[in-house]
XYZ file of C-alpha atoms in Angstrom:
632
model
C -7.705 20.154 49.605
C -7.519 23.448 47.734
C -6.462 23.953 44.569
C -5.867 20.987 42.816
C -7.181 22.166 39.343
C -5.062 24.810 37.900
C -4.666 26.778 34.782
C -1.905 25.245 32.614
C 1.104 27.572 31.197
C 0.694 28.712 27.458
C 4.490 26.772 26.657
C 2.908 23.579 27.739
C -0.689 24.304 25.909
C 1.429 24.564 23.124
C 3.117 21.060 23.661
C -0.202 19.679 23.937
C -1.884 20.783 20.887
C 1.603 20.114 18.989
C 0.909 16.576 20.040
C -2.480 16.768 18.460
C -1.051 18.073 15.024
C 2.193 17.480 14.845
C 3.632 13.330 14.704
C 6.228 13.628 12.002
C 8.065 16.035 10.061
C 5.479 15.446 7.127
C 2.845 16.896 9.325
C 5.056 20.016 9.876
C 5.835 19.771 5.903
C 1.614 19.814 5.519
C 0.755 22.227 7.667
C 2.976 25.104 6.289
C 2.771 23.877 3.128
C -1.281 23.972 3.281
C -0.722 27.752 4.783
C 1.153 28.874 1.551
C -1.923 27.679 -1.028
C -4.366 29.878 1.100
C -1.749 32.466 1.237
C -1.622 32.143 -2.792
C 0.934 30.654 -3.582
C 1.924 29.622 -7.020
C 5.470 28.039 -6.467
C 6.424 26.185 -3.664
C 10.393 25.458 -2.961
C 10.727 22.636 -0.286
C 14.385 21.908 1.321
C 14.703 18.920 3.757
C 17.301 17.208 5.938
C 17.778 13.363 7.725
C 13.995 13.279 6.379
C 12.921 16.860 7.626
C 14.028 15.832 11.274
C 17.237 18.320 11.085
C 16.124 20.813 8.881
C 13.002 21.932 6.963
C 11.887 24.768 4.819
C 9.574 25.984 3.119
C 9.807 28.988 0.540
C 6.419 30.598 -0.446
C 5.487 33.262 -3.574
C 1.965 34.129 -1.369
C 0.765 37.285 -0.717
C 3.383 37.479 2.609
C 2.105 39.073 5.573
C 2.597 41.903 7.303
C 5.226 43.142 10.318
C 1.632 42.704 12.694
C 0.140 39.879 11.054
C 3.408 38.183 11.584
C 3.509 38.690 15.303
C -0.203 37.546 15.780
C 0.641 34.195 13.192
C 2.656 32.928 16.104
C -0.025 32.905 18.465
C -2.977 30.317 19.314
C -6.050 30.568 17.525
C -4.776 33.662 15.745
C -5.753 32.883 11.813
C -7.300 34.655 9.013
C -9.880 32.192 7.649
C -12.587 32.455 10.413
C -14.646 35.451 11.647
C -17.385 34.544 13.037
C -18.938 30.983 13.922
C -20.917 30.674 10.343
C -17.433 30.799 8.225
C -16.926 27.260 10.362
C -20.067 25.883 8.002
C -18.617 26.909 4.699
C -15.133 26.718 4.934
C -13.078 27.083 1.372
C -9.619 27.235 2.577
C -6.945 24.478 3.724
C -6.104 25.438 7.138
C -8.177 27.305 9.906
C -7.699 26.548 13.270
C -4.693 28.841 13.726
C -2.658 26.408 15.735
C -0.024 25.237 13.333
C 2.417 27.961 13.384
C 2.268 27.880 17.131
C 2.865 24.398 17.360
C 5.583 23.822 15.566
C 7.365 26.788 17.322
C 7.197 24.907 20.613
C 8.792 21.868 20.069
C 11.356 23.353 17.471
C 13.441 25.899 16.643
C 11.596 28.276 14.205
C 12.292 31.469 12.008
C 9.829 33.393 9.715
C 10.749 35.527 6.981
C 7.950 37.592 4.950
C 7.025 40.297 3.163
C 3.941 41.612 1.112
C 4.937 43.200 -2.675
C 3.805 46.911 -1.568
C 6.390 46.312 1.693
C 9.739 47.856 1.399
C 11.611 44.884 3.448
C 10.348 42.311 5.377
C 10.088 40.709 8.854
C 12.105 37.909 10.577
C 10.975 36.401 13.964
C 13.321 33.977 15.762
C 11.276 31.591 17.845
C 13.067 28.397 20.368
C 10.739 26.127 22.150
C 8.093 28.377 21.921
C 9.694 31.534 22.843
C 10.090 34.093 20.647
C 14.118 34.704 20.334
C 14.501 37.717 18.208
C 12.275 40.048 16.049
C 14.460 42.214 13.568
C 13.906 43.843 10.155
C 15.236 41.342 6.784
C 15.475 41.975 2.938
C 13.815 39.404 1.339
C 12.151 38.245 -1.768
C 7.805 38.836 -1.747
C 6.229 35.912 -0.091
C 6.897 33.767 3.212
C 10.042 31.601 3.876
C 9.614 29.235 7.256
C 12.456 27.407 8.371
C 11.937 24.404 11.321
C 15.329 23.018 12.609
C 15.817 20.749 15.174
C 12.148 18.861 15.460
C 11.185 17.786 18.627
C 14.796 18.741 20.231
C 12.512 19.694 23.443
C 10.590 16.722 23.650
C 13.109 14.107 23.310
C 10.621 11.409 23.687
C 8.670 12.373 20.759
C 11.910 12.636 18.682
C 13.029 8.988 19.865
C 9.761 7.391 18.103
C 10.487 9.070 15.047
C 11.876 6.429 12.277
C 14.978 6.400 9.916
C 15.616 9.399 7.449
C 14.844 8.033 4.926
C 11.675 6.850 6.118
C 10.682 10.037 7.234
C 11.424 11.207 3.770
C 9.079 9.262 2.397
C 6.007 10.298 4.482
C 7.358 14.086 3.018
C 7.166 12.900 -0.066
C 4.110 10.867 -0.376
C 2.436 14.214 1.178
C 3.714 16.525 -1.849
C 2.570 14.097 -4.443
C -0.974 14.085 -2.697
C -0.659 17.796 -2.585
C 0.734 17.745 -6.366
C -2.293 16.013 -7.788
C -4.699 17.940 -5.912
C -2.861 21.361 -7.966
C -1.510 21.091 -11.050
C -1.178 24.275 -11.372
C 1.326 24.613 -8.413
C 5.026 24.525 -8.795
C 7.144 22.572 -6.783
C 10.846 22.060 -6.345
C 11.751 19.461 -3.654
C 15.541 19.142 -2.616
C 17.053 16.640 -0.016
C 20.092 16.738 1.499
C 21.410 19.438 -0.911
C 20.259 17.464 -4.046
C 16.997 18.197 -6.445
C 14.677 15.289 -5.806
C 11.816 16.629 -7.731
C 10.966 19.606 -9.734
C 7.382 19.372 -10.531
C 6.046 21.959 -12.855
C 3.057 24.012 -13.451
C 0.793 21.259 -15.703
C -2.697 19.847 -16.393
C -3.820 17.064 -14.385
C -2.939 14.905 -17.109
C 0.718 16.238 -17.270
C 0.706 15.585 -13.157
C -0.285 12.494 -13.834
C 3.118 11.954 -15.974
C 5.118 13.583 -13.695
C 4.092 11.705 -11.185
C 3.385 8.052 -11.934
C 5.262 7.900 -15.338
C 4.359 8.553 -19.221
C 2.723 5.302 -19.693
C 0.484 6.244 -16.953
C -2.369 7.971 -18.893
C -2.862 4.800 -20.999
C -3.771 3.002 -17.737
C -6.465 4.833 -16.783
C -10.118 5.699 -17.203
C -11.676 9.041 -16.713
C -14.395 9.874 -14.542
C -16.920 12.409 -14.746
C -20.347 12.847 -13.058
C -22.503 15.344 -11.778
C -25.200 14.672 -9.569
C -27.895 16.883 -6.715
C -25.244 18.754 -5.069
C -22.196 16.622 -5.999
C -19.652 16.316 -8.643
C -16.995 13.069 -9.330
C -14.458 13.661 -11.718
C -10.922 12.190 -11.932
C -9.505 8.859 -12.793
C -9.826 5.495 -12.199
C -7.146 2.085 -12.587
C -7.035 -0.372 -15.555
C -6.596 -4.103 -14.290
C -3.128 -3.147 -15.284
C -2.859 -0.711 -12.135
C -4.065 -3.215 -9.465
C -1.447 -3.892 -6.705
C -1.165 -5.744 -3.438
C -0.562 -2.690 -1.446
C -2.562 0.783 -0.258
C -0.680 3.684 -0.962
C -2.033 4.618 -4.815
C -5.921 5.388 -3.914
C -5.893 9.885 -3.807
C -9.219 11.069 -2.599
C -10.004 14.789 -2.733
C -13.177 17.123 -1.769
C -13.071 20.497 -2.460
C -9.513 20.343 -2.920
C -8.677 18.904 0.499
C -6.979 15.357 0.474
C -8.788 13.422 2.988
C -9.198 9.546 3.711
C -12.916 8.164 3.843
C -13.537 4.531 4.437
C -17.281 5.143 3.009
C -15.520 6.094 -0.802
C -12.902 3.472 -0.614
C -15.911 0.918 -0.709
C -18.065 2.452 -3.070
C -14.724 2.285 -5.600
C -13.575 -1.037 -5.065
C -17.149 -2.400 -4.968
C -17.249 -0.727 -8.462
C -14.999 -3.427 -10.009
C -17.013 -6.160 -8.737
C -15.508 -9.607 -9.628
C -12.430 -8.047 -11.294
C -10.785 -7.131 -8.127
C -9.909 -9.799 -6.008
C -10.039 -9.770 -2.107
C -6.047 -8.526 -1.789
C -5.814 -6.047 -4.758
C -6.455 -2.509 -4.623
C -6.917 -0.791 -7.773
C -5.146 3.100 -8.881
C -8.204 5.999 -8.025
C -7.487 10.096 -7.860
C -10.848 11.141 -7.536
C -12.143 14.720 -6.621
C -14.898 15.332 -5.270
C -16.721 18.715 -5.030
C -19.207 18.949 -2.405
C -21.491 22.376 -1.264
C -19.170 23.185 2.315
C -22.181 23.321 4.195
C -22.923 19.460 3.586
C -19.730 18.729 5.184
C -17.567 19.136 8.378
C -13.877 19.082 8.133
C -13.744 20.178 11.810
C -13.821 16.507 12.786
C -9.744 15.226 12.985
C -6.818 17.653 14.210
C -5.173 16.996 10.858
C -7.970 17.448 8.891
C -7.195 14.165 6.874
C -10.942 13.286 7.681
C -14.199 14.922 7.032
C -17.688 14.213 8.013
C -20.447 14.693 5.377
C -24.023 14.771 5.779
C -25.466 12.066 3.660
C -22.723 9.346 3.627
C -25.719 6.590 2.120
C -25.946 9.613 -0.783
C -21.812 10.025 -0.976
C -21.279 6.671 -1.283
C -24.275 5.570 -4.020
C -23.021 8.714 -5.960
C -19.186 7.843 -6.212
C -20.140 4.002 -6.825
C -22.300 4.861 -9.388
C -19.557 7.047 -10.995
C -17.353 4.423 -11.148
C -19.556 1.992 -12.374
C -19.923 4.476 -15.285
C -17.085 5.151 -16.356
C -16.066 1.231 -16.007
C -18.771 0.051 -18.017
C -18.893 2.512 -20.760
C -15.897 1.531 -22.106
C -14.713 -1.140 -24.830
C -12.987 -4.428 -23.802
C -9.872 -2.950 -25.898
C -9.902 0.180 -23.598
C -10.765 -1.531 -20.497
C -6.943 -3.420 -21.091
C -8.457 -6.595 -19.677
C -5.095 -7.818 -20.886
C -2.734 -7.428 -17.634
C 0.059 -6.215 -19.878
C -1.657 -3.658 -21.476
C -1.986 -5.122 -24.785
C -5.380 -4.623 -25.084
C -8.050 -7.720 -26.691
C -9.816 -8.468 -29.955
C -12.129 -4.763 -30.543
C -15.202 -4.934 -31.132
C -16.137 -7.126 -27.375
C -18.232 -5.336 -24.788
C -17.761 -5.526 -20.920
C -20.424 -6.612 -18.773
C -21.426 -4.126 -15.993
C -19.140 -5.101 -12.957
C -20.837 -7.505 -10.682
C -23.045 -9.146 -13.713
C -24.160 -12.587 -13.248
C -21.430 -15.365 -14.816
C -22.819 -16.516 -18.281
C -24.841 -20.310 -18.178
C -22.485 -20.981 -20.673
C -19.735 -20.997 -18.381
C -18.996 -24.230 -16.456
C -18.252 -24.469 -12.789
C -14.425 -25.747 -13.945
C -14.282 -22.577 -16.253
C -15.142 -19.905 -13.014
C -12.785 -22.068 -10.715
C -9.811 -21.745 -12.985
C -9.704 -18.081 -14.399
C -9.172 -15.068 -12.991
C -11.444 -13.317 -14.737
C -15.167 -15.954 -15.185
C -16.336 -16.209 -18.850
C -19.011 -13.020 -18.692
C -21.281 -11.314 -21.118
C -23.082 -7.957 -21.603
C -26.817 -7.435 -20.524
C -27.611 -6.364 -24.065
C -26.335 -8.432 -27.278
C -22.665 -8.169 -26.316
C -20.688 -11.521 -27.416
C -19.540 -13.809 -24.287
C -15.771 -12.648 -23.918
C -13.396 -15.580 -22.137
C -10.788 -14.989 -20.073
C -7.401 -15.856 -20.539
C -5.294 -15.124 -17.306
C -3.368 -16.554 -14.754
C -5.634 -18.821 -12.128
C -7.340 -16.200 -8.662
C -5.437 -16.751 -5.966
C -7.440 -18.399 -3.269
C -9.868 -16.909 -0.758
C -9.366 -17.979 2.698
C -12.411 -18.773 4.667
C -12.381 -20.299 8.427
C -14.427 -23.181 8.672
C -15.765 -23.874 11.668
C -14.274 -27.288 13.480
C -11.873 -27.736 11.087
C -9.005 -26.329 12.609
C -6.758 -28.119 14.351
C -5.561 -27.281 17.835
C -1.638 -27.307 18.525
C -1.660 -31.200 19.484
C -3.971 -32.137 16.596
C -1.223 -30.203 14.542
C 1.781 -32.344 16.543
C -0.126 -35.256 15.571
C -0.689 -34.147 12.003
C 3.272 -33.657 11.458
C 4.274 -37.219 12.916
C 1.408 -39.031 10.571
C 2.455 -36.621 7.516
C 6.711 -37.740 8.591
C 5.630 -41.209 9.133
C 3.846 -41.100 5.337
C 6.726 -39.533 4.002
C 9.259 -41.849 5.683
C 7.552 -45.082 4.458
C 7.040 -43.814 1.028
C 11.124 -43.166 1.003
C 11.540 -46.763 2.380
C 9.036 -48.045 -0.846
C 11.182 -45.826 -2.982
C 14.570 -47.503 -1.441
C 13.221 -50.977 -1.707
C 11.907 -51.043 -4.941
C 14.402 -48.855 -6.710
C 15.853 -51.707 -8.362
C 12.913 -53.388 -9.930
C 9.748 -51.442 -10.966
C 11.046 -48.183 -11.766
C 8.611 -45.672 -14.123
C 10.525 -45.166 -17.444
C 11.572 -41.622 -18.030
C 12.387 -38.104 -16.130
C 10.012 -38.874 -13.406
C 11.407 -40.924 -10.406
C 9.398 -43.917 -8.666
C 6.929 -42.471 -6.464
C 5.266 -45.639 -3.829
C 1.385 -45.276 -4.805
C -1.576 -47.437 -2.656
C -2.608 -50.309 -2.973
C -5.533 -49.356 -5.443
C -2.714 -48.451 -7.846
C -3.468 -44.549 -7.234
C -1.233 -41.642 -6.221
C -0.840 -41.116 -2.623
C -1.525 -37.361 -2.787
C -4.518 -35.601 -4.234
C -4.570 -32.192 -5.643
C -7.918 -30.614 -4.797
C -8.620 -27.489 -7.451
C -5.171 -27.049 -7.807
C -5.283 -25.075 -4.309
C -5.185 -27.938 -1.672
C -2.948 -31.145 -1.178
C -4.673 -34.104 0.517
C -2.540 -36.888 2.275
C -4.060 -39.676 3.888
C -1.955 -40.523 7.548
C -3.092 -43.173 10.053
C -5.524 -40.761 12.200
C -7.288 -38.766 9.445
C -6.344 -36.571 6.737
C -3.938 -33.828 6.256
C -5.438 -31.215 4.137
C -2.306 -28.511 2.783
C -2.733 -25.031 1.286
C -0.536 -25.116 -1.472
C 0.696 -21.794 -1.818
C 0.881 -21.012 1.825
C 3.561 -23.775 2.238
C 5.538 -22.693 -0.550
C 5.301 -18.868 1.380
C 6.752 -20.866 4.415
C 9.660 -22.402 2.565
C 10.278 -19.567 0.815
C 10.443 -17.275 3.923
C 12.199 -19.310 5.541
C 15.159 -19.956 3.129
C 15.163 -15.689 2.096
C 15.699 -14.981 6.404
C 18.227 -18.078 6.677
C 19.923 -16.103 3.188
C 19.670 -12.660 5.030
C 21.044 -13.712 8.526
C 23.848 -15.984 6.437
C 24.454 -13.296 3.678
C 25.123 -15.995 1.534
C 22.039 -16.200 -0.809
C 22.684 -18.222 -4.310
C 22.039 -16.112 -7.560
C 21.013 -17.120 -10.918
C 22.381 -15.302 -13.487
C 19.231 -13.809 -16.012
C 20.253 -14.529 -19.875
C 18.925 -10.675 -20.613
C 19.039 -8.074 -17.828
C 15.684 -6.322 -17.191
C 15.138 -2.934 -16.401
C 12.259 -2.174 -13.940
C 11.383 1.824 -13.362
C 10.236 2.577 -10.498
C 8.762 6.305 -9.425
C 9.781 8.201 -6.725
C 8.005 7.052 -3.500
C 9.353 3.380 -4.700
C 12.844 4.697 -5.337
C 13.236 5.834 -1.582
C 11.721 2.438 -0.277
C 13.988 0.317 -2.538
C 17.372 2.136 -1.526
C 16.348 1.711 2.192
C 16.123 -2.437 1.561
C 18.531 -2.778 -1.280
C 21.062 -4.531 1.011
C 18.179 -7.319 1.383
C 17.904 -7.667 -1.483
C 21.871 -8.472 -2.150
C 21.682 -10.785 0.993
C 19.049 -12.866 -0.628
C 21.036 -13.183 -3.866
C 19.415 -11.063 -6.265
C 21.833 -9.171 -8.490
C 21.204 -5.810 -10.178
C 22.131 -2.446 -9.962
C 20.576 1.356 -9.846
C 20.800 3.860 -12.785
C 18.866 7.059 -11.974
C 15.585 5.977 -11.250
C 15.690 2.433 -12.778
C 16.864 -0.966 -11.365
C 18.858 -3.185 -13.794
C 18.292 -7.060 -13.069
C 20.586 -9.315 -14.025
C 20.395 -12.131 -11.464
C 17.480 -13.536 -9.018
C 18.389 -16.090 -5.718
C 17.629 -20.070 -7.000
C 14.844 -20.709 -5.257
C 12.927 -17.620 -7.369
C 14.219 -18.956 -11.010
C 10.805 -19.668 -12.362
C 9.778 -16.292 -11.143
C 9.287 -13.819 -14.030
C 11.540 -10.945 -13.612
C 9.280 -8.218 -15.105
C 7.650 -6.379 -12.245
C 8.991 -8.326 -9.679
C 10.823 -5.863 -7.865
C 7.442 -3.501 -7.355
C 5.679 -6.247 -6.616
C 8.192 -7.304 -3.768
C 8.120 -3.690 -2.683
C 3.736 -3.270 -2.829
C 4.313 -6.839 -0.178
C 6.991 -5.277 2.054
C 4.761 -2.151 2.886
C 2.211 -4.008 3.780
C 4.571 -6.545 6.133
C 6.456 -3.877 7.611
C 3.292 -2.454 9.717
C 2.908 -5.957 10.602
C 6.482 -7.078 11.335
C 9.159 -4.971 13.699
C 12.008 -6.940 12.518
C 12.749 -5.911 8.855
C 14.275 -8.573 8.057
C 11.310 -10.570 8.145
C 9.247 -8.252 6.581
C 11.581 -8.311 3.802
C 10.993 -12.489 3.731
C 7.454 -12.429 3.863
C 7.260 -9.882 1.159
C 9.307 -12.190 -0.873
C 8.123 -15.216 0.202
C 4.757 -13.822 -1.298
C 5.660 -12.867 -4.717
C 7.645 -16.005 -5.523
C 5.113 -19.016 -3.981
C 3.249 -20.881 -6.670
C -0.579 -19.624 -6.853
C -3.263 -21.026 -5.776
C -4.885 -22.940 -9.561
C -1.136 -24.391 -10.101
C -1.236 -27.963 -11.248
C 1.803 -30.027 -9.368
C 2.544 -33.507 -10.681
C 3.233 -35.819 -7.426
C 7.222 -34.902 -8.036
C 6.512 -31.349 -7.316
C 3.844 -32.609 -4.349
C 6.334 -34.974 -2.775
C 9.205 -32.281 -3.248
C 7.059 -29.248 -1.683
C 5.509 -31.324 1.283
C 9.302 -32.475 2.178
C 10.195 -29.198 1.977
C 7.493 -28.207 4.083
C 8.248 -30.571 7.041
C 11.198 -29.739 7.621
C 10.654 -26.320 8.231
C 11.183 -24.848 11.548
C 7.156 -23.588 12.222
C 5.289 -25.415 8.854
C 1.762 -24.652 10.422
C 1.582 -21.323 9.506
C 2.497 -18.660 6.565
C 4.459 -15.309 7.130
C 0.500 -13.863 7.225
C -0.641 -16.063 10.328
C -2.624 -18.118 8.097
C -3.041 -21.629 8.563
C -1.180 -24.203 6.489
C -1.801 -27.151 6.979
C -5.056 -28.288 8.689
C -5.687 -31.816 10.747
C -9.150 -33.815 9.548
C -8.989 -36.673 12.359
C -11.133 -39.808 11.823
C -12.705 -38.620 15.018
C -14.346 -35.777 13.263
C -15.795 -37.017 9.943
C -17.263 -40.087 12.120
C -18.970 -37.146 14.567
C -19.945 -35.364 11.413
C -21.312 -38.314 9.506
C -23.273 -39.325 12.831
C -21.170 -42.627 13.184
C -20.318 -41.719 16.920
């Protein structure tokens, strides 16, 4: 048959490569916005509505462009930043395809206003789905003004998978701040609805800093500076005091371009060596200049990737960087201290990744977060004085149970519990421990029936085996459990703090924690919102031993990470929680606490498995240790 393939229209080309570069109303946001720094712009004002979904503009003080220019802008692979095919190989400016502009217009409703200084008035185009609508004469201010209404209102699938407002909002604003640090010599005004959300001023990168992330922000951090064939690092790097559970704080530049690189994200957080643990991420804005012709940013339609010619080189550069600037300093600066207090002067930090001191017993390493080290020159042995590491996970192989070894594991774990509250019944009268502590049945070699392992695992001997119970993964489970049962009853139980506590949180968190703030009432936590700080005053029961400071950004770090995980919010909001609250792995538990957490645990709805997946409780039958100790 004839003529099957056929040329596509340009309105549909258009759709296509709109569905290449645009996903969101932050990618429109980025693409005009990264138009108006080549055009050079000094001042950027930013209007949004229902997240940039409704209504978005940007205002420009560039150079503008002229009536022709103008035209061609809204045409494919019409730009000015390319020539000829060698500009491609040592490209300086943000944008360069030429495909934005064009995109946008065809799933939108778009107008452009502009006008160069020596221009009398300026231009306005009028383009709907693509079409250009009207082309008239306008008086207008030097500089470009492009207004997007209506996003995807032609492509009503697309629109449908776009998220809530203020969700969208977020992704806007998370792409200014990015945009912020890169320039702090830009101006920005963001407004929202009709309301100033941000009006970030012309600054040093240290003043950006402030604006962004707080006054107390500078303290926290450790400058970066090295220079290397072909490459230069500068920027900052986290104090132990900026570690979090959550992605979002790691800014990576090169020439100016923020971009996401898998290859420098390793060579950072290898940096830290045995201060990180496995589910921290530390604070980073690094910037990287690179010679353009050792890299390719012609490699991702948004351009949030690059490709660069020696990655082995990239990487040993940055890590050694950070190793720098980690090592050169003093204990006292370093802020070992998680609060920021600082340590005794005078102490030296080993180079991350040094080998633990002799000195240092294998109880010592197991139960700090941070092993007894020392320098490689004369530097004194510094001990650490910090809350126990949580626990790394490891499968082991035949040591999982499968779902019937678990069935059996929960009868012989209710069976132990049941005859220990029969013991507890029938000797109640006669025999009872003096003191707080009630009567708990022990075996018949006078010990406790449970066994704390490390202070991580619980071990419980049942008629088949062994049950072997992570201790802070069951505490996640009853924890999650009781904050979804709170948020589906809306009736969670408060305590009442003796001092309220006021926890600041920056932008990016303010948005988040006004989208789950009802959760947070649901579960029983009590507090309130004054500008851009959240008052405390009460937290639900089961979190009373919890320490209030930080805990709202912690839940917050936990319920970005569980909300790519988990559709149902709700959960999320359990999990993240569930996560913050459960006692840590290095906890001691007296055989109260055991007894008290494992009947908890049992009578959970699903008590195999945390919020994470994770295992809780695993199954050791008698059949396996005889196959392992060759007695079968």
């Amino acid at each position: 048959m004839d003529g099957v393939i056929q040329r596509l229209p340009d309105p549909l080309i258009n759709k296509i490569a709109a569905g290449e570069v645009i996903e969101r109303p932050a990618s429109v946001l980025k693409e005009l916005a990264e138009n108006s720094l080549d055009a050079g712009a000094t001042r950027l004002e930013i209007s949004l509505e229902a997240g940039g979904k409704n209504y978005l503009q940007v205002l420009d003080d560039g150079v503008g462009m002229s009536p022709e220019d103008a035209r061609l802008a809204l045409e494919r692979h019409a730009t000015s930043k390319l020539s000829r095919f060698e500009d491609l190989e040592a490209l300086e400016t943000m944008g360069f395809r030429g495909e934005a502009l064009p995109s946008i217009a065809s799933v939108s409703r778009l107008e452009l206003q502009t006008r160069r200084l020596k221009d009398r008035e300026g231009l306005r185009i009028r383009v709907s789905n693509g079409e250009i609508k009207d082309i008239s004469p306008v008086g207008c201010a030097p500089g470009t003004r492009i207004t997007v209404r209506n996003l995807f209102f032609s492509t009503p699938v697309r629109r449908k998978f776009l998220t809530s407002n203020r969700n969208e909002l977020r992704h806007c604003i998370s792409m200014l701040r990015r945009m912020a640090l890169a320039r702090p010599e830009l101006e920005l005004l963001i407004l929202a609805d009709g309301e100033e959300l941000h009006d970030w001023r012309a600054t040093d990168r240290e003043g950006r800093i402030v604006q962004l992330f707080g006054s107390d922000m500078p303290t926290r951090l450790i400058p970066v500076e090295y220079k290397d064939s072909g490459i230069r690092v500068s920027g900052l790097v986290g104090k132990i005091n900026t570690f979090r559970r959550s992605h979002g704080d790691q800014y990576l530049f090169v020439n100016g371009r923020p971009i996401t690189s898998r290859v420098i994200n390793h060579a950072v957080f290898s940096a830290y060596g045995h201060t990180l643990e496995r589910d921290q991420v530390p604070f980073y804005a690094l910037f990287l200049e690179v010679d353009p012709q050792r890299l390719d940013v012609n490699v991702h339609p948004t351009k949030k990737e690059v490709r660069f010619e020696d990655e082995h080189y990239l990487h040993r550069s940055v890590n050694t960087a950070v190793i720098r600037a980690l090592s050169d300093r003093s204990v006292r600066n370093f802020d070992l201290d998680p609060q920021g207090r600082g340590v005794e002067p005078g102490l030296t930090v080993a180079r991350p990744g040094a080998a633990d001191t002799p000195a240092a017993t294998e109880q010592d390493r197991s139960g700090e977060r941070f092993p007894a080290r020392q320098s490689a020159g004369s530097g004194r042995v510094i001990q650490g004085d910090f809350e126990p590491a949580a626990s790394r996970y490891s499968r082991q192989d035949n040591l999982f149970a499968s779902p019937s070894q678990n069935r059996e594991a929960e009868e012989g774990m209710r069976t132990f519990l049941d005859s220990a509250a029969r013991a507890r019944e029938r000797f109640s009268g006669e025999g009872r421990v003096q003191g707080d502590e009630p009567f708990l049945p022990t075996d018949r070699g006078g010990r406790s029936p449970f066994f704390q392992l490390h202070k991580t695992y619980l071990f419980a001997e049942v008629e088949k085996g062994v049950v072997i119970i992570d201790q802070h993964a069951a505490h996640e489970r009853i924890l999650y459990e009781r904050c979804l049962d709170s948020m589906h009853k809306h009736n969670g139980s408060s305590q009442r703090l003796l001092f309220p506590v006021d926890l600041p949180l920056d932008g990016e968190d303010l948005l988040l924690f006004e989208e789950v703030m009802p959760r947070f009432f649901e579960m029983g936590f009590e507090m309130a919102m004054r500008g851009e700080t959240v008052t405390l005053t009460g937290l639900p029961a089961d979190l009373r031993k919890v320490s209030p400071e930080g805990l709202v950004q912690e839940i917050l770090d936990q319920y970005r990470i569980f909300s790519s995980r988990m559709p149902d919010p709700l959960e999320a909001m359990a999990a993240s929680v569930a996560c913050k609250a459960a006692i840590k792995a290095g906890q001691a538990l007296n055989d109260v606490e055991i007894r008290s957490l494992l009947d908890d645990l049992f009578a959970c709805r699903q008590p195999f498995t945390c919020p994470h997946g994770r295992p809780v409780v695993i199954n050791l039958g008698l059949g396996e240790l005889d196959r392992r100790f060759g007695r079968s």
